[in-house]
Coordinates of C-alpha atoms and ligand atoms in Angstrom, one line a residue:
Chain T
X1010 CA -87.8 -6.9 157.0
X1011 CA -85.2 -5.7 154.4
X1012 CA -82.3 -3.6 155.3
X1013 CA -82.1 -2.2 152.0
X1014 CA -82.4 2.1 151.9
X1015 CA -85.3 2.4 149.4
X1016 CA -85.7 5.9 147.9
X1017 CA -89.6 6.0 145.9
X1018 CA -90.0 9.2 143.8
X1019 CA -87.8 12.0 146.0
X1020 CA -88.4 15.9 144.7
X1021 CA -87.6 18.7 147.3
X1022 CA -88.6 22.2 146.4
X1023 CA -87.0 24.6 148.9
X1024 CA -89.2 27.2 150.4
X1025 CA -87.5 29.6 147.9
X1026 CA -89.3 27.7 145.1
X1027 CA -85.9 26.2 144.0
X1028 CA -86.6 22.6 143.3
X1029 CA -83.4 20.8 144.0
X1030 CA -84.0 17.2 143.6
X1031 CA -86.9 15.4 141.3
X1032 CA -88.3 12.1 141.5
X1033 CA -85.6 10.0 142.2
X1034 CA -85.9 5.9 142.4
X1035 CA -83.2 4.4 143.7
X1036 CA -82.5 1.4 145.8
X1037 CA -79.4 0.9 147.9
X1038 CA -79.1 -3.1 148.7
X1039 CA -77.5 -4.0 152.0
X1040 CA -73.8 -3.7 151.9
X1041 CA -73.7 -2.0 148.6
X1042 CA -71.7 0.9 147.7
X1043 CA -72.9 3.3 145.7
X1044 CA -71.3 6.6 144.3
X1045 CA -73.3 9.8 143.4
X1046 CA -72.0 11.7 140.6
X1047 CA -72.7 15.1 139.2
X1048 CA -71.9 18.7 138.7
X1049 CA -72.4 21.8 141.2
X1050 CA -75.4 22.4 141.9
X1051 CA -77.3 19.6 140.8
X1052 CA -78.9 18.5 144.3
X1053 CA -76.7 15.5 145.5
X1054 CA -76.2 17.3 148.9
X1055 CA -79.9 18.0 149.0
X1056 CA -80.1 13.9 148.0
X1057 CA -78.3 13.1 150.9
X1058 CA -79.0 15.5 153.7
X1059 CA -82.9 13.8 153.1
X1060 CA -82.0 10.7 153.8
X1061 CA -79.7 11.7 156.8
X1062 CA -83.2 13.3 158.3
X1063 CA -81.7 16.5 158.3
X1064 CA -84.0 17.9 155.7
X1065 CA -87.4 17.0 154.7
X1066 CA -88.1 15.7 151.4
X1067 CA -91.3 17.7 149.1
X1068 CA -92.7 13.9 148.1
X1069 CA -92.1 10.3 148.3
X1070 CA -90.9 8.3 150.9
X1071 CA -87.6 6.8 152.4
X1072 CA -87.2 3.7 153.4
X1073 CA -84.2 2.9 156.2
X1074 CA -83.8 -0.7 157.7
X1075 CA -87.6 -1.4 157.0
X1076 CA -88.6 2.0 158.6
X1077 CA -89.7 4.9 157.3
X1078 CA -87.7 8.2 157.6
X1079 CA -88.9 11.1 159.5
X1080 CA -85.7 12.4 161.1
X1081 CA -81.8 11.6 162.0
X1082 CA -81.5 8.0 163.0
X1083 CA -78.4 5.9 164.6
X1084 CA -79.1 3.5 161.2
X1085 CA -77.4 6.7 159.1
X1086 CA -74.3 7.8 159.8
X1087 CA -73.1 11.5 158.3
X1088 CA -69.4 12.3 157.0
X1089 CA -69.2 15.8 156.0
X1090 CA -66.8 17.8 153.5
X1091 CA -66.1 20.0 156.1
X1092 CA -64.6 17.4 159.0
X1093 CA -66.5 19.0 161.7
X1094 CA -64.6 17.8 164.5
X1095 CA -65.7 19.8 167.8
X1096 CA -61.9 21.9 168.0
X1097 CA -62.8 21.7 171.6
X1098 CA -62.7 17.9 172.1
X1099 CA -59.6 15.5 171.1
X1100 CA -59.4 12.7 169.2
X1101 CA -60.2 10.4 171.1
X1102 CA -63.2 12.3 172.6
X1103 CA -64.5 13.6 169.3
X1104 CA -64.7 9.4 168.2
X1105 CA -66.3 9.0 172.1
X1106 CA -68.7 11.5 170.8
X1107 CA -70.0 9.2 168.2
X1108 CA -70.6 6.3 170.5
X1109 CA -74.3 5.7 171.6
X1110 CA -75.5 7.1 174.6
X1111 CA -76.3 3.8 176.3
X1112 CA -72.9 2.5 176.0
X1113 CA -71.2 2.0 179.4
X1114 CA -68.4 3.6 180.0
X1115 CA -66.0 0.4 179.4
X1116 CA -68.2 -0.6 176.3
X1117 CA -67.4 3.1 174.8
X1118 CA -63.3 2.8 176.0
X1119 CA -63.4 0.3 173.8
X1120 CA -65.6 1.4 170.7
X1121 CA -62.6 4.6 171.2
X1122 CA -59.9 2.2 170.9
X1123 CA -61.1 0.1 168.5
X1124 CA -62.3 2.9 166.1
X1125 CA -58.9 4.8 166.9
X1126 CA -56.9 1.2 165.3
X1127 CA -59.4 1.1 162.8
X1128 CA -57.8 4.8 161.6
X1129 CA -54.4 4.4 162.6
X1130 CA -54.4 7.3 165.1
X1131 CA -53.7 5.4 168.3
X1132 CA -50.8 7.9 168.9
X1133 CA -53.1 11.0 167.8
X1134 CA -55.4 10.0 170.3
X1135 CA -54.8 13.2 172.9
X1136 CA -54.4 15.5 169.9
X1137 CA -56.8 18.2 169.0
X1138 CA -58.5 19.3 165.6
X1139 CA -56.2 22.1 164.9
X1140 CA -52.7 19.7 165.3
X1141 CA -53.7 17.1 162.9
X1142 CA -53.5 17.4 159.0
X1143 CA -56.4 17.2 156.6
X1144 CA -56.2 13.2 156.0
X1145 CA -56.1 12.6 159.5
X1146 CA -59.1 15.3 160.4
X1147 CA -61.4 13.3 157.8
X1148 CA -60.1 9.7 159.3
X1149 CA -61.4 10.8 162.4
X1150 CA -64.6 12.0 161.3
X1151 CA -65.0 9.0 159.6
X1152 CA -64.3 7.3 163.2
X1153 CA -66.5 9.7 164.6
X1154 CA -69.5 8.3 162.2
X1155 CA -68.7 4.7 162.7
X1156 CA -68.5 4.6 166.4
X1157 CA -72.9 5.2 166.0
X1158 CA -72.3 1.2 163.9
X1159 CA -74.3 2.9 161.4
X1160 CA -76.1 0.8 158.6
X1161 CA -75.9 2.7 155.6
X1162 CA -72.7 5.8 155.7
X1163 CA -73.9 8.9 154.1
X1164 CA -70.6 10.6 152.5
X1165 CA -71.0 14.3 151.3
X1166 CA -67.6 14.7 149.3
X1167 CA -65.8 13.5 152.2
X1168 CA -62.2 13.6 150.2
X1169 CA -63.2 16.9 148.3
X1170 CA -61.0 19.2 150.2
X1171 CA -57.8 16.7 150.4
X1172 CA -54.5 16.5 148.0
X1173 CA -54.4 13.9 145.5
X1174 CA -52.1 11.6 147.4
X1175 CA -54.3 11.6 150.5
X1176 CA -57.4 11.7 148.7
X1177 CA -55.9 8.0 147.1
X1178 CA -54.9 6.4 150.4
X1179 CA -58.2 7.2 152.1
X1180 CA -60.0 5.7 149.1
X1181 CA -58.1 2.7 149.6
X1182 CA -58.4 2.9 153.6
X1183 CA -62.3 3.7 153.3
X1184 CA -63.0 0.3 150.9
X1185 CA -61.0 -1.7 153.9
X1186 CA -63.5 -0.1 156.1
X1187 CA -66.6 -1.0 154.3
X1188 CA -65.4 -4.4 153.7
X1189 CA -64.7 -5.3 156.9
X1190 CA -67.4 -3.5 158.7
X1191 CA -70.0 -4.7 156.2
X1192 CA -72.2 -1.3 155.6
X1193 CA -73.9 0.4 153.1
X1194 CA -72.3 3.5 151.5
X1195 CA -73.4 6.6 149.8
X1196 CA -70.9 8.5 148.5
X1197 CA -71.3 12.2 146.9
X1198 CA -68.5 13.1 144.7
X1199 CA -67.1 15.6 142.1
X1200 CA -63.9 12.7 141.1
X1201 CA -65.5 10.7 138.3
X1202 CA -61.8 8.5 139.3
X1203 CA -63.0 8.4 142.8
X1204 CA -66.6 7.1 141.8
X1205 CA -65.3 4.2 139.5
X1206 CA -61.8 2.8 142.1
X1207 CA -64.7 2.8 144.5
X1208 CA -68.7 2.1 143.9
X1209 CA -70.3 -0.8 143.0
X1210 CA -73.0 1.4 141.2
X1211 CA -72.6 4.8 140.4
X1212 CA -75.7 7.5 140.1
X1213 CA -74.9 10.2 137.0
X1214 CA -77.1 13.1 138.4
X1215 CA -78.1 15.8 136.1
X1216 CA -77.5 19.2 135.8
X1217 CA -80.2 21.7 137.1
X1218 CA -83.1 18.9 136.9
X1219 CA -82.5 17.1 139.8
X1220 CA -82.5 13.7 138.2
X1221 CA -80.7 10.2 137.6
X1222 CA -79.5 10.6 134.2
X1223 CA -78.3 6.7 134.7
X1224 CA -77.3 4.5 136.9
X1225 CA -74.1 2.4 136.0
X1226 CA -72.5 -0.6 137.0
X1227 CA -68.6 -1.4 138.0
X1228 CA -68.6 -4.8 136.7
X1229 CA -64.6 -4.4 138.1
X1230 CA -63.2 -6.6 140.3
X1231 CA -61.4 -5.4 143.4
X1232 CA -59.0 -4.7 143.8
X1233 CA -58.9 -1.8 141.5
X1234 CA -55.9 -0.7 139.1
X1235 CA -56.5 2.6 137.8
X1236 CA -54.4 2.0 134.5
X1237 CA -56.1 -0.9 133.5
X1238 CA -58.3 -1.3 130.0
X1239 CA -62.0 -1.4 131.8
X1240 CA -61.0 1.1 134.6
X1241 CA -59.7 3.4 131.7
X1242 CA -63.0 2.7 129.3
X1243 CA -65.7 2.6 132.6
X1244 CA -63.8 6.3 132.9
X1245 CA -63.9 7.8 129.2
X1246 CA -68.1 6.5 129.3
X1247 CA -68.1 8.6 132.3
X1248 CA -66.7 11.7 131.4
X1249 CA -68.3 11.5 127.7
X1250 CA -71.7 11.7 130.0
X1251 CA -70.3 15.5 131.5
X1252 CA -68.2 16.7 128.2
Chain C
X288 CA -37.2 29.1 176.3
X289 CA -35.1 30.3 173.0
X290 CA -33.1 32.9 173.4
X291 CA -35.1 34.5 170.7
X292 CA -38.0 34.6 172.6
X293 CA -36.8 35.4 175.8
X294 CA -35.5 38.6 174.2
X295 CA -38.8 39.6 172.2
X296 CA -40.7 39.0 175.5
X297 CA -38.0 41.3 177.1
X298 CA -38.5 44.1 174.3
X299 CA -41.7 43.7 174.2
X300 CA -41.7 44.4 178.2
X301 CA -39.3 47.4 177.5
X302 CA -41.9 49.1 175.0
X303 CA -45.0 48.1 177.3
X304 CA -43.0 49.8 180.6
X305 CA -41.5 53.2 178.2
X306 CA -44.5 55.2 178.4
X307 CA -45.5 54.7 182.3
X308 CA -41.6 55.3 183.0
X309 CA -41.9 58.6 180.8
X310 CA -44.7 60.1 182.2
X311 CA -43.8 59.4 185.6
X312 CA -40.1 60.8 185.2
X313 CA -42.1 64.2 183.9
X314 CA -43.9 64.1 186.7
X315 CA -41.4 63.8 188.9
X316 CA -39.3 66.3 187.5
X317 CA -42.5 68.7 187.3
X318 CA -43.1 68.5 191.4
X319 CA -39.0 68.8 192.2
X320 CA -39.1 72.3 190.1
X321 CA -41.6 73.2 192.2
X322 CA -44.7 73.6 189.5
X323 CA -47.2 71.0 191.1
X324 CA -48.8 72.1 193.8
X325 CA -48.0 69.2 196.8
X326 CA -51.5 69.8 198.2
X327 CA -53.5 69.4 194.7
X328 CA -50.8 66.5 193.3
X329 CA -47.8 65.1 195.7
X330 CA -44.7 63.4 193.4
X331 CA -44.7 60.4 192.8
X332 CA -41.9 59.8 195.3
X333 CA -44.3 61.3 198.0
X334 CA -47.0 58.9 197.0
X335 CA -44.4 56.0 196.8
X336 CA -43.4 56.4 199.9
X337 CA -46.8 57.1 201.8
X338 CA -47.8 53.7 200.0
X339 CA -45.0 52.0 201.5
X340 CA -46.1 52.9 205.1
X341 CA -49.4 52.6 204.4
X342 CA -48.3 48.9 203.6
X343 CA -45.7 48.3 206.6
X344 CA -48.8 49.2 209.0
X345 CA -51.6 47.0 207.1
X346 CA -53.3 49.3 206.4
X347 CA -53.2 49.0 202.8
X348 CA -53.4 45.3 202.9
X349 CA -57.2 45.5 205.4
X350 CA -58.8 48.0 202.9
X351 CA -57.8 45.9 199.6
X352 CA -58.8 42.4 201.0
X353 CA -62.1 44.2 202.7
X354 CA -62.7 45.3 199.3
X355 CA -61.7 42.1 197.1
X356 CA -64.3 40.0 199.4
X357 CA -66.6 42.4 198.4
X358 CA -65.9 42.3 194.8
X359 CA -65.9 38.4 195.0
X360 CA -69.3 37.9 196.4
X361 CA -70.8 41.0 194.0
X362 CA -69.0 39.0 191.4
X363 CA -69.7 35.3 192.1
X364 CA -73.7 36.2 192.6
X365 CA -73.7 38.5 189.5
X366 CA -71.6 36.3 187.1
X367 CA -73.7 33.2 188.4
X368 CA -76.8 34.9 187.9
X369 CA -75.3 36.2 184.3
X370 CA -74.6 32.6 182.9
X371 CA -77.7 30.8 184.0
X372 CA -79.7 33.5 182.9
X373 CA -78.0 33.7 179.5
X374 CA -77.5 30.1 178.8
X375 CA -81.2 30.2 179.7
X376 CA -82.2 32.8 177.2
X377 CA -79.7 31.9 174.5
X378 CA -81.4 28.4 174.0
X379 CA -84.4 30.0 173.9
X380 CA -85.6 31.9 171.0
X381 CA -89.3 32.7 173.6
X382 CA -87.5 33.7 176.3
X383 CA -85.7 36.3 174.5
X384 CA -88.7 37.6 172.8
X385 CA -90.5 37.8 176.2
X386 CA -87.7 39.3 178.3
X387 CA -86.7 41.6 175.6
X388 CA -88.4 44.8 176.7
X389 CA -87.1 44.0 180.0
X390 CA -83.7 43.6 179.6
X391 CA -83.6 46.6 176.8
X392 CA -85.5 49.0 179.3
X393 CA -82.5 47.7 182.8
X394 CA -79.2 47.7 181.3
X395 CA -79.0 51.5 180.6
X396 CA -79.7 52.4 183.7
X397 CA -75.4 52.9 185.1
X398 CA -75.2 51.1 188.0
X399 CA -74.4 54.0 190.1
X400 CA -78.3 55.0 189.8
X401 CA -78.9 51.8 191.6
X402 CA -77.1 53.1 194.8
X403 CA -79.9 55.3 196.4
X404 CA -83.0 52.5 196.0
X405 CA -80.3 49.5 197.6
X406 CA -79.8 51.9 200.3
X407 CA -83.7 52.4 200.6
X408 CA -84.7 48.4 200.5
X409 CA -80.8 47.2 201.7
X410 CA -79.7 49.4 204.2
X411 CA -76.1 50.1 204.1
X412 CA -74.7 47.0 205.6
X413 CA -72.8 44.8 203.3
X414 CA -75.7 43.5 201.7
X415 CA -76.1 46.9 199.3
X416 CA -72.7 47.4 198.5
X417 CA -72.4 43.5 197.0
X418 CA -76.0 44.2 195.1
X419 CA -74.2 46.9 193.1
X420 CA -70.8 45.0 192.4
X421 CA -73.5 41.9 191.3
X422 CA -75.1 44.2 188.9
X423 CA -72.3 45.7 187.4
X424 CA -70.9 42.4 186.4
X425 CA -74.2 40.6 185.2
X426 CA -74.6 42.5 182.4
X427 CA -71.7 41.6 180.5
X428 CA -71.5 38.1 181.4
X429 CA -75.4 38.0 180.6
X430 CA -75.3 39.4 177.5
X431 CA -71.7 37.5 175.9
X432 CA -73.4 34.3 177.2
X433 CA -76.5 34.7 175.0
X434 CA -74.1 36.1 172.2
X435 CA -71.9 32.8 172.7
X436 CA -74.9 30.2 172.5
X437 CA -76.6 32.1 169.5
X438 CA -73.7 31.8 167.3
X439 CA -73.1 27.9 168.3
X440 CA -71.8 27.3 164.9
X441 CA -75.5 25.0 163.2
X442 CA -72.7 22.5 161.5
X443 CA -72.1 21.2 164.9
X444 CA -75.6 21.0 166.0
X445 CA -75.8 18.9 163.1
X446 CA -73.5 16.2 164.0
X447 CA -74.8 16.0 167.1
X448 CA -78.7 16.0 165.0
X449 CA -77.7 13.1 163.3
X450 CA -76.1 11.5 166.0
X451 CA -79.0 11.7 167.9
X452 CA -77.8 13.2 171.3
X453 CA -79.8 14.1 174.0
X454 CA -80.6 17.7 175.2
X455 CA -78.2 17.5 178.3
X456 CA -75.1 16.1 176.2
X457 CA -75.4 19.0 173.3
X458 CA -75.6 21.8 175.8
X459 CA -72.8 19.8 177.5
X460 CA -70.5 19.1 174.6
X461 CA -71.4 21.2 171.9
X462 CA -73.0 24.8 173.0
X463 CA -71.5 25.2 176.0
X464 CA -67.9 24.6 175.3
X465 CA -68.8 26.1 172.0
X466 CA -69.8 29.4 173.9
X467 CA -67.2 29.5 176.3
X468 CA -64.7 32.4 175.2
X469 CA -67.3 34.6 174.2
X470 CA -68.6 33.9 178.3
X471 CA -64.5 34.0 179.4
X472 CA -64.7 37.4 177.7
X473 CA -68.0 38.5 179.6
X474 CA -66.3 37.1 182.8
X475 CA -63.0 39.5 182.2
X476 CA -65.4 42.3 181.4
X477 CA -67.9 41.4 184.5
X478 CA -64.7 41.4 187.0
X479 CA -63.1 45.0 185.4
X480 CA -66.5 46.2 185.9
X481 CA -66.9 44.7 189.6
X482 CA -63.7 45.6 190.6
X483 CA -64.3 49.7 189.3
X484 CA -67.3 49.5 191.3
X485 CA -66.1 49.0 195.0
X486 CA -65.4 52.8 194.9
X487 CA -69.2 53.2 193.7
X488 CA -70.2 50.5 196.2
X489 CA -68.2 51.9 199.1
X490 CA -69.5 55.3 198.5
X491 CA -72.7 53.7 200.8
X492 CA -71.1 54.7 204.0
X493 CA -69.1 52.3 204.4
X494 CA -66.3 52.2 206.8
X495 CA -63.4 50.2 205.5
X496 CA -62.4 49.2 202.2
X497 CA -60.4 50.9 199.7
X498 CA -63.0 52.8 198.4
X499 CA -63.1 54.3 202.0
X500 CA -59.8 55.0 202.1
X501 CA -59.7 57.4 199.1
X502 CA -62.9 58.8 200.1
X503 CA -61.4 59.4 203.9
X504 CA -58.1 60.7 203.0
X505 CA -60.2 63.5 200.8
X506 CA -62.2 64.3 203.9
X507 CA -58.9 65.2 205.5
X508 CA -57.2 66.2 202.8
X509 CA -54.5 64.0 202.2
X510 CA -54.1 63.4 198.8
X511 CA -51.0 61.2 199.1
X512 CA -53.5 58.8 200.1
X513 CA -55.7 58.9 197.8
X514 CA -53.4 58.7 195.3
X515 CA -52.2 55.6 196.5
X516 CA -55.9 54.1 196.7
X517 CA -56.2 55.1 193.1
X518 CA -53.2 53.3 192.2
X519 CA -53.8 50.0 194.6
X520 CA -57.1 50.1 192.4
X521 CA -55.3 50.2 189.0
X522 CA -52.7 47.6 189.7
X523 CA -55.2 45.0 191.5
X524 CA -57.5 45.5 188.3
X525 CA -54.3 44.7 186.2
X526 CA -53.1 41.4 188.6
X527 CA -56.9 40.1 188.6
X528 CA -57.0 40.3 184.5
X529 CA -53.4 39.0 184.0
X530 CA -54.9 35.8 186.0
X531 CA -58.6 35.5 184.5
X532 CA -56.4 35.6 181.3
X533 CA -54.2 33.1 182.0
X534 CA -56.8 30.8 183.5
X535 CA -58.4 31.4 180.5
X536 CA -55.7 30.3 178.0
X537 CA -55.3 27.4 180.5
X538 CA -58.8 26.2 180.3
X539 CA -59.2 26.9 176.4
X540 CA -55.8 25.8 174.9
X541 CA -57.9 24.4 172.2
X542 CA -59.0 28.0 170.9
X543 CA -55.7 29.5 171.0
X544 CA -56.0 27.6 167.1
X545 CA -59.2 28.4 166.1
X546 CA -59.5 30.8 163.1
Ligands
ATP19 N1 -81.1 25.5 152.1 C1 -81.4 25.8 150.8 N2 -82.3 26.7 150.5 C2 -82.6 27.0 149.2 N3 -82.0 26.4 148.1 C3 -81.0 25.5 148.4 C4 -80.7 25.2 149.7 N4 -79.7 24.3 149.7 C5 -79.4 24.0 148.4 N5 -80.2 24.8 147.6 C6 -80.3 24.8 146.1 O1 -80.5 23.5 145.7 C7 -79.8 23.2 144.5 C8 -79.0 21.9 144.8 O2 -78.0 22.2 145.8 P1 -77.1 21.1 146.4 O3 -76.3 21.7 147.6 O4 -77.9 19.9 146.8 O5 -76.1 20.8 145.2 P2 -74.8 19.8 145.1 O6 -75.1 18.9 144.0 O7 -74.5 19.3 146.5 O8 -73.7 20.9 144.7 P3 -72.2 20.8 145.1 O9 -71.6 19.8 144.3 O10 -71.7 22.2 144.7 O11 -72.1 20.6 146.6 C9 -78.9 24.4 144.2 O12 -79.5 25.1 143.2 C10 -78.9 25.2 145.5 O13 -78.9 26.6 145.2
MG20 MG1 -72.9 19.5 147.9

């Protein structure tokens, strides 16, 4: 059985006969991380919500952990632009809230803690939603999405709404994550930057088709300076695609 | 607390108490020139002080806590009956349509119109008196509890989709807490209404309770007294809100944030 996600010709037409997303192939290999680029519009959140389950695709099939996708599964885990962090629910709860249901109540203290070191919040823990800053709001939904032990992490521009500086260290913070927690990730993103420092492959959608225009290697090693030759050429090849 | 605060809690008082002190001091000064008639509306100081022994004999004190263990039960059965009932119909898009009529067709009708038919099945033991407080506050509880479910916020049914949680655990953790000052609101509106209608609910020959009191002392023309029973009403409303609020900003410090 292959734990690879295997996408085989995806479209999705909305009942409003807009179609969002066209025949798309694409492979992601266990423990691979993979950004998807493109402008506005062009159907990556579509892309993703599909394989999260959380909307049906018009043709072709998914293919999660040797299984085929109907719905939401514990395999997928979701990290939203948006944090969504239940305001009603602290820290520590809101990363308790990610933890499966059969978990005994020890076994899910210690997912909390563990997941709480992982994002550095051990002295947030009792804080709610509102009294923590952006970075630490997305670390925790990040948390929140690990505590499932998710397969393959489905990221919908999950640094969009942060400043520079932030955006940066939880780049850096999220590729310790993957590495040490071995998963799959899927990461939507406007930052053409973001999508080299971090994929191993990177998806170039295109506008208003709702299609791969190519798929791209990062033949980088890691770790990744920014200011260095094949960073700076993978970059201009990149943006030469959008400009 | 900072001085700063302390004082713009204290000015704040000052402008809240100006108005009440104002109209009172008219009042007072209307009734001492002799241009209120005692008979039709005593001064202030007449009602202060038949208040006062009203209070040194108890008699005060039986009539309100008659009528607050009224309110209570109305209150408790009708808020009870509220939630359920509106958790039960916010979840569900076919209960709504089927009860729709129903519920569309009932909560006109002022619950004073319900007096005469509890007397007719009820009697006039306690039994009417609590149905009418109960259906004065069901409606509002009712009706913010479907209104809090419905607009449970479909982002955060969505995490909990994709985390696949179980039925009991999203009403648990998401729509319910989710819902909860819209139903703290119906709760505050439920026990306002509840508490206005003892009078109504007392009207049912009973023979105690505040709502008695007024309607006695009018019977023998004293409306010192009734005054006063106007006034216990008015002030126990206000003490009752102050701490359904404050319970409320206990139990939901998290929303005191919430845009
Ligand atoms: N629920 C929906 N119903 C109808 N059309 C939709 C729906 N969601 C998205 N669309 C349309 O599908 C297309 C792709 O939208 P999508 O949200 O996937 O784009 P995106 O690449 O994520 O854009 P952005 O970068 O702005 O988030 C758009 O034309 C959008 O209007
Ligand atoms: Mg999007």
């Amino acid at each position: 059985m292959s734990r690879d996600l295997i996408l085989q010709g995806i479209s999705k037409t909305y009942a409003n006969g807009v179609t969002a997303v066209q025949g798309i192939d694409l492979t992601l290999r266990a423990g691979e991380f993979v950004c998807l680029v493109g402008e506005s519009g062009c159907g990556k959140s579509t892309l993703l919500r599909m394989i999260g389950g959380l909307e049906p695709a018009t043709q072709g099939s998914i293919t999660s952990d040797g299984q085929a996708v109907t719905g939401p599964g514990l395999d997928r885990g979701m990290v939203f632009q948006d944090h969504r962090l239940f305001p009603w629910l602290t820290v520590e709860e809101n990363i308790a809230f990610g933890c499966g249901e059969s978990l005994s109540p020890t076994d899910k203290q210690r997912s909390v803690e563990e997941h709480l070191e992982l994002i550095g919040l051990q002295s947030f823990r009792k804080a709610y939603p509102h009294q923590l800053s952006g970075g630490m709001k997305q670390r925790t939904s990040l948390a929140r999405a690990l505590a499932a032990k998710p397969q393959v992490l489905l990221m919908d521009e999950p640094f969009g709404a942060l400043d520079a500086l932030t955006r940066i260290h939880l780049q850096q913070e999220l590729l310790k994550l993957w590495q040490k927690e071995k998963i799959t990730v899927l990461l939507v993103t406007h930052d053409i930057d973001e999508a080299v420092f971090l994929a191993d492959r990177i998806a170039v959608m295109t506008p208003r088709l709702g299609t791969f225009r190519q798929v791209l290697d990062v033949p980088l090693a890691r770790p990744r300076n920014r200011n260095e030759e094949g960073f700076i050429g993978l970059r201009k090849t990149l943006y030469d695609q959008f400009f | 607390m900072e001085p700063r605060v302390k004082f713009k809690n204290f000015s704040r008082a000052l402008r809240a108490l100006l108005l009440p002190f104002l109209l009172i001091s008219l009042w007072q000064w209307l009734s001492y020139l002799g241009l209120l008639r005692p008979t039709l509306l005593p001064s202030p100081l007449t009602i202060t002080q038949t208040g006062w022994d009203l209070l040194k004999t108890g008699e005060l004190e039986k009539h309100l806590v008659i009528s607050l263990i009224r309110v209570f039960q109305g209150f408790l059965i009708g808020a009870g009956l509220g939630l359920i009932l509106g958790l039960a119909l916010g979840l569900s898009e076919k209960l709504r349509q089927a009860t729709q009529l129903l519920t569309e067709f009932l909560r006109p009708i002022p619950t004073i119109a319900w007096v005469p038919i509890l007397i007719l099945w009820m009697g006039i033991d306690e039994g009417s008196k609590i149905t009418v407080i109960a259906i004065g506050s069901f409606w509002p509880v009712f009706l913010n509890t479907i209104q809090g479910v419905r607009q449970t916020d479909p982002h955060y049914l969505e995490v909990a989709r994709v985390l696949e949680k179980p039925r009991w655990v999203l009403l648990t953790r998401v729509v319910l807490p989710s819902a909860l000052p819209s139903i703290f609101t119906g709760f505050r509106i439920g026990m306002g209404i509840a508490w206005a209608s003892v009078v109504g609910a007392e009207l049912i020959a009973a023979s105690s309770g505040i709502g008695f009191m007024i309607l006695y002392a009018r019977e023998v023309s004293q409306p010192d007294v009734v005054l006063v029973g106007v006034a216990a009403i008015g002030l126990t409303g206000l003490a009752i809100d102050t701490l359904l609020q404050k319970l409320e900003s206990a139990l939901l410090k998290w929303n005191s944030h919430v845009p």
